[in-house]
Amino acid sequence: MILLDTNVLIYASTGGSPFLEWARRTIAAGVSEGGAAVNAVSLAEVCVGDAEPETVADRIRSWGIILQTSKAPATSSA
């Protein structure tokens, strides 16, 4: 399992990116070789710059990427 950086996701979804093919190959390799995931921070960062942020999660899932967005248990500092 690899955790993908935000830039890989942005490059993979930006048609004019000079890194488009590299990003798509990186995602495909990760998905096929043990899995690829993104965390909640990366997901939020992609949403900020996307024209349709409400579609980002579904788009990323359609690439075979796992979204790691579960909340950690709350802890008390008392």
mmCIF file with all atom_site columns, C-alpha atoms in Angstrom:
data_model
loop_
_atom_site.group_PDB
_atom_site.id
_atom_site.type_symbol
_atom_site.label_atom_id
_atom_site.label_alt_id
_atom_site.label_comp_id
_atom_site.label_asym_id
_atom_site.label_entity_id
_atom_site.label_seq_id
_atom_site.pdbx_PDB_ins_code
_atom_site.Cartn_x
_atom_site.Cartn_y
_atom_site.Cartn_z
_atom_site.occupancy
_atom_site.B_iso_or_equiv
_atom_site.pdbx_formal_charge
_atom_site.auth_seq_id
_atom_site.auth_comp_id
_atom_site.auth_asym_id
_atom_site.auth_atom_id
_atom_site.pdbx_PDB_model_num
ATOM 1  C CA . MET A 1 1  ? 0.000   0.000  0.000   1.00 0.00 ? 1  MET A CA 1
ATOM 2  C CA . ILE A 1 2  ? 1.306   3.428  -0.928  1.00 0.00 ? 2  ILE A CA 1
ATOM 3  C CA . LEU A 1 3  ? -0.006  6.753  0.317   1.00 0.00 ? 3  LEU A CA 1
ATOM 4  C CA . LEU A 1 4  ? -0.246  9.169  -2.604  1.00 0.00 ? 4  LEU A CA 1
ATOM 5  C CA . ASP A 1 5  ? 0.803   12.786 -2.340  1.00 0.00 ? 5  ASP A CA 1
ATOM 6  C CA . THR A 1 6  ? -1.678  15.515 -3.235  1.00 0.00 ? 6  THR A CA 1
ATOM 7  C CA . ASN A 1 7  ? 0.397   16.544 -6.246  1.00 0.00 ? 7  ASN A CA 1
ATOM 8  C CA . VAL A 1 8  ? 0.050   13.093 -7.823  1.00 0.00 ? 8  VAL A CA 1
ATOM 9  C CA . LEU A 1 9  ? -3.737  13.426 -7.653  1.00 0.00 ? 9  LEU A CA 1
ATOM 10 C CA . ILE A 1 10 ? -3.688  16.950 -9.054  1.00 0.00 ? 10 ILE A CA 1
ATOM 11 C CA . TYR A 1 11 ? -1.354  16.006 -11.907 1.00 0.00 ? 11 TYR A CA 1
ATOM 12 C CA . ALA A 1 12 ? -3.501  12.969 -12.748 1.00 0.00 ? 12 ALA A CA 1
ATOM 13 C CA . SER A 1 13 ? -6.633  15.076 -13.077 1.00 0.00 ? 13 SER A CA 1
ATOM 14 C CA . THR A 1 14 ? -5.159  18.092 -14.882 1.00 0.00 ? 14 THR A CA 1
ATOM 15 C CA . GLY A 1 15 ? -5.264  17.666 -18.640 1.00 0.00 ? 15 GLY A CA 1
ATOM 16 C CA . GLY A 1 16 ? -2.489  20.161 -19.375 1.00 0.00 ? 16 GLY A CA 1
ATOM 17 C CA . SER A 1 17 ? -0.074  18.911 -16.741 1.00 0.00 ? 17 SER A CA 1
ATOM 18 C CA . PRO A 1 18 ? 3.370   17.892 -18.006 1.00 0.00 ? 18 PRO A CA 1
ATOM 19 C CA . PHE A 1 19 ? 3.212   15.165 -15.335 1.00 0.00 ? 19 PHE A CA 1
ATOM 20 C CA . LEU A 1 20 ? -0.187  13.763 -16.354 1.00 0.00 ? 20 LEU A CA 1
ATOM 21 C CA . GLU A 1 21 ? 1.029   10.450 -17.755 1.00 0.00 ? 21 GLU A CA 1
ATOM 22 C CA . TRP A 1 22 ? 3.576   9.947  -14.966 1.00 0.00 ? 22 TRP A CA 1
ATOM 23 C CA . ALA A 1 23 ? 0.897   10.540 -12.322 1.00 0.00 ? 23 ALA A CA 1
ATOM 24 C CA . ARG A 1 24 ? -1.541  8.152  -13.974 1.00 0.00 ? 24 ARG A CA 1
ATOM 25 C CA . ARG A 1 25 ? 1.147   5.469  -14.261 1.00 0.00 ? 25 ARG A CA 1
ATOM 26 C CA . THR A 1 26 ? 2.077   5.990  -10.604 1.00 0.00 ? 26 THR A CA 1
ATOM 27 C CA . ILE A 1 27 ? -1.540  5.574  -9.517  1.00 0.00 ? 27 ILE A CA 1
ATOM 28 C CA . ALA A 1 28 ? -2.066  2.518  -11.733 1.00 0.00 ? 28 ALA A CA 1
ATOM 29 C CA . ALA A 1 29 ? 1.096   0.884  -10.403 1.00 0.00 ? 29 ALA A CA 1
ATOM 30 C CA . GLY A 1 30 ? 0.113   1.562  -6.805  1.00 0.00 ? 30 GLY A CA 1
ATOM 31 C CA . VAL A 1 31 ? -3.396  0.226  -7.272  1.00 0.00 ? 31 VAL A CA 1
ATOM 32 C CA . SER A 1 32 ? -2.192  -2.932 -9.014  1.00 0.00 ? 32 SER A CA 1
ATOM 33 C CA . GLU A 1 33 ? 0.790   -3.599 -6.727  1.00 0.00 ? 33 GLU A CA 1
ATOM 34 C CA . GLY A 1 34 ? -0.745  -3.689 -3.269  1.00 0.00 ? 34 GLY A CA 1
ATOM 35 C CA . GLY A 1 35 ? -3.045  -0.699 -3.260  1.00 0.00 ? 35 GLY A CA 1
ATOM 36 C CA . ALA A 1 36 ? -2.955  3.078  -3.228  1.00 0.00 ? 36 ALA A CA 1
ATOM 37 C CA . ALA A 1 37 ? -4.580  5.421  -0.746  1.00 0.00 ? 37 ALA A CA 1
ATOM 38 C CA . VAL A 1 38 ? -4.997  9.090  0.075   1.00 0.00 ? 38 VAL A CA 1
ATOM 39 C CA . ASN A 1 39 ? -5.628  10.632 3.459   1.00 0.00 ? 39 ASN A CA 1
ATOM 40 C CA . ALA A 1 40 ? -8.200  13.233 4.416   1.00 0.00 ? 40 ALA A CA 1
ATOM 41 C CA . VAL A 1 41 ? -5.708  16.098 4.146   1.00 0.00 ? 41 VAL A CA 1
ATOM 42 C CA . SER A 1 42 ? -4.815  15.236 0.537   1.00 0.00 ? 42 SER A CA 1
ATOM 43 C CA . LEU A 1 43 ? -8.480  14.820 -0.316  1.00 0.00 ? 43 LEU A CA 1
ATOM 44 C CA . ALA A 1 44 ? -9.257  18.264 1.122   1.00 0.00 ? 44 ALA A CA 1
ATOM 45 C CA . GLU A 1 45 ? -6.331  19.855 -0.718  1.00 0.00 ? 45 GLU A CA 1
ATOM 46 C CA . VAL A 1 46 ? -7.540  18.478 -4.050  1.00 0.00 ? 46 VAL A CA 1
ATOM 47 C CA . CYS A 1 47 ? -11.071 19.702 -3.342  1.00 0.00 ? 47 CYS A CA 1
ATOM 48 C CA . VAL A 1 48 ? -9.879  23.269 -2.747  1.00 0.00 ? 48 VAL A CA 1
ATOM 49 C CA . GLY A 1 49 ? -8.534  23.657 -6.273  1.00 0.00 ? 49 GLY A CA 1
ATOM 50 C CA . ASP A 1 50 ? -11.147 21.614 -8.125  1.00 0.00 ? 50 ASP A CA 1
ATOM 51 C CA . ALA A 1 51 ? -13.932 23.170 -10.203 1.00 0.00 ? 51 ALA A CA 1
ATOM 52 C CA . GLU A 1 52 ? -16.337 20.484 -8.904  1.00 0.00 ? 52 GLU A CA 1
ATOM 53 C CA . PRO A 1 53 ? -15.146 19.658 -5.376  1.00 0.00 ? 53 PRO A CA 1
ATOM 54 C CA . GLU A 1 54 ? -18.273 17.617 -4.624  1.00 0.00 ? 54 GLU A CA 1
ATOM 55 C CA . THR A 1 55 ? -17.143 15.067 -7.250  1.00 0.00 ? 55 THR A CA 1
ATOM 56 C CA . VAL A 1 56 ? -13.530 14.661 -6.113  1.00 0.00 ? 56 VAL A CA 1
ATOM 57 C CA . ALA A 1 57 ? -13.985 11.712 -3.732  1.00 0.00 ? 57 ALA A CA 1
ATOM 58 C CA . ASP A 1 58 ? -15.968 9.683  -6.263  1.00 0.00 ? 58 ASP A CA 1
ATOM 59 C CA . ARG A 1 59 ? -13.474 10.492 -9.012  1.00 0.00 ? 59 ARG A CA 1
ATOM 60 C CA . ILE A 1 60 ? -10.541 9.360  -6.866  1.00 0.00 ? 60 ILE A CA 1
ATOM 61 C CA . ARG A 1 61 ? -12.374 6.175  -5.864  1.00 0.00 ? 61 ARG A CA 1
ATOM 62 C CA . SER A 1 62 ? -13.038 5.450  -9.548  1.00 0.00 ? 62 SER A CA 1
ATOM 63 C CA . TRP A 1 63 ? -9.277  5.228  -10.059 1.00 0.00 ? 63 TRP A CA 1
ATOM 64 C CA . GLY A 1 64 ? -9.138  2.396  -7.506  1.00 0.00 ? 64 GLY A CA 1
ATOM 65 C CA . ILE A 1 65 ? -7.683  4.549  -4.737  1.00 0.00 ? 65 ILE A CA 1
ATOM 66 C CA . ILE A 1 66 ? -8.737  3.976  -1.136  1.00 0.00 ? 66 ILE A CA 1
ATOM 67 C CA . LEU A 1 67 ? -9.810  7.051  0.833   1.00 0.00 ? 67 LEU A CA 1
ATOM 68 C CA . GLN A 1 68 ? -8.459  6.965  4.381   1.00 0.00 ? 68 GLN A CA 1
ATOM 69 C CA . THR A 1 69 ? -10.770 9.444  6.035   1.00 0.00 ? 69 THR A CA 1
ATOM 70 C CA . SER A 1 70 ? -11.677 7.737  9.299   1.00 0.00 ? 70 SER A CA 1
ATOM 71 C CA . LYS A 1 71 ? -11.430 9.777  12.455  1.00 0.00 ? 71 LYS A CA 1
ATOM 72 C CA . ALA A 1 72 ? -8.961  8.908  15.156  1.00 0.00 ? 72 ALA A CA 1
ATOM 73 C CA . PRO A 1 73 ? -10.467 8.309  18.603  1.00 0.00 ? 73 PRO A CA 1
ATOM 74 C CA . ALA A 1 74 ? -10.579 11.391 20.784  1.00 0.00 ? 74 ALA A CA 1
ATOM 75 C CA . THR A 1 75 ? -8.143  11.505 23.688  1.00 0.00 ? 75 THR A CA 1
ATOM 76 C CA . SER A 1 76 ? -8.251  13.473 26.865  1.00 0.00 ? 76 SER A CA 1
ATOM 77 C CA . SER A 1 77 ? -5.319  15.576 28.006  1.00 0.00 ? 77 SER A CA 1
ATOM 78 C CA . ALA A 1 78 ? -6.653  15.940 31.556  1.00 0.00 ? 78 ALA A CA 1
#
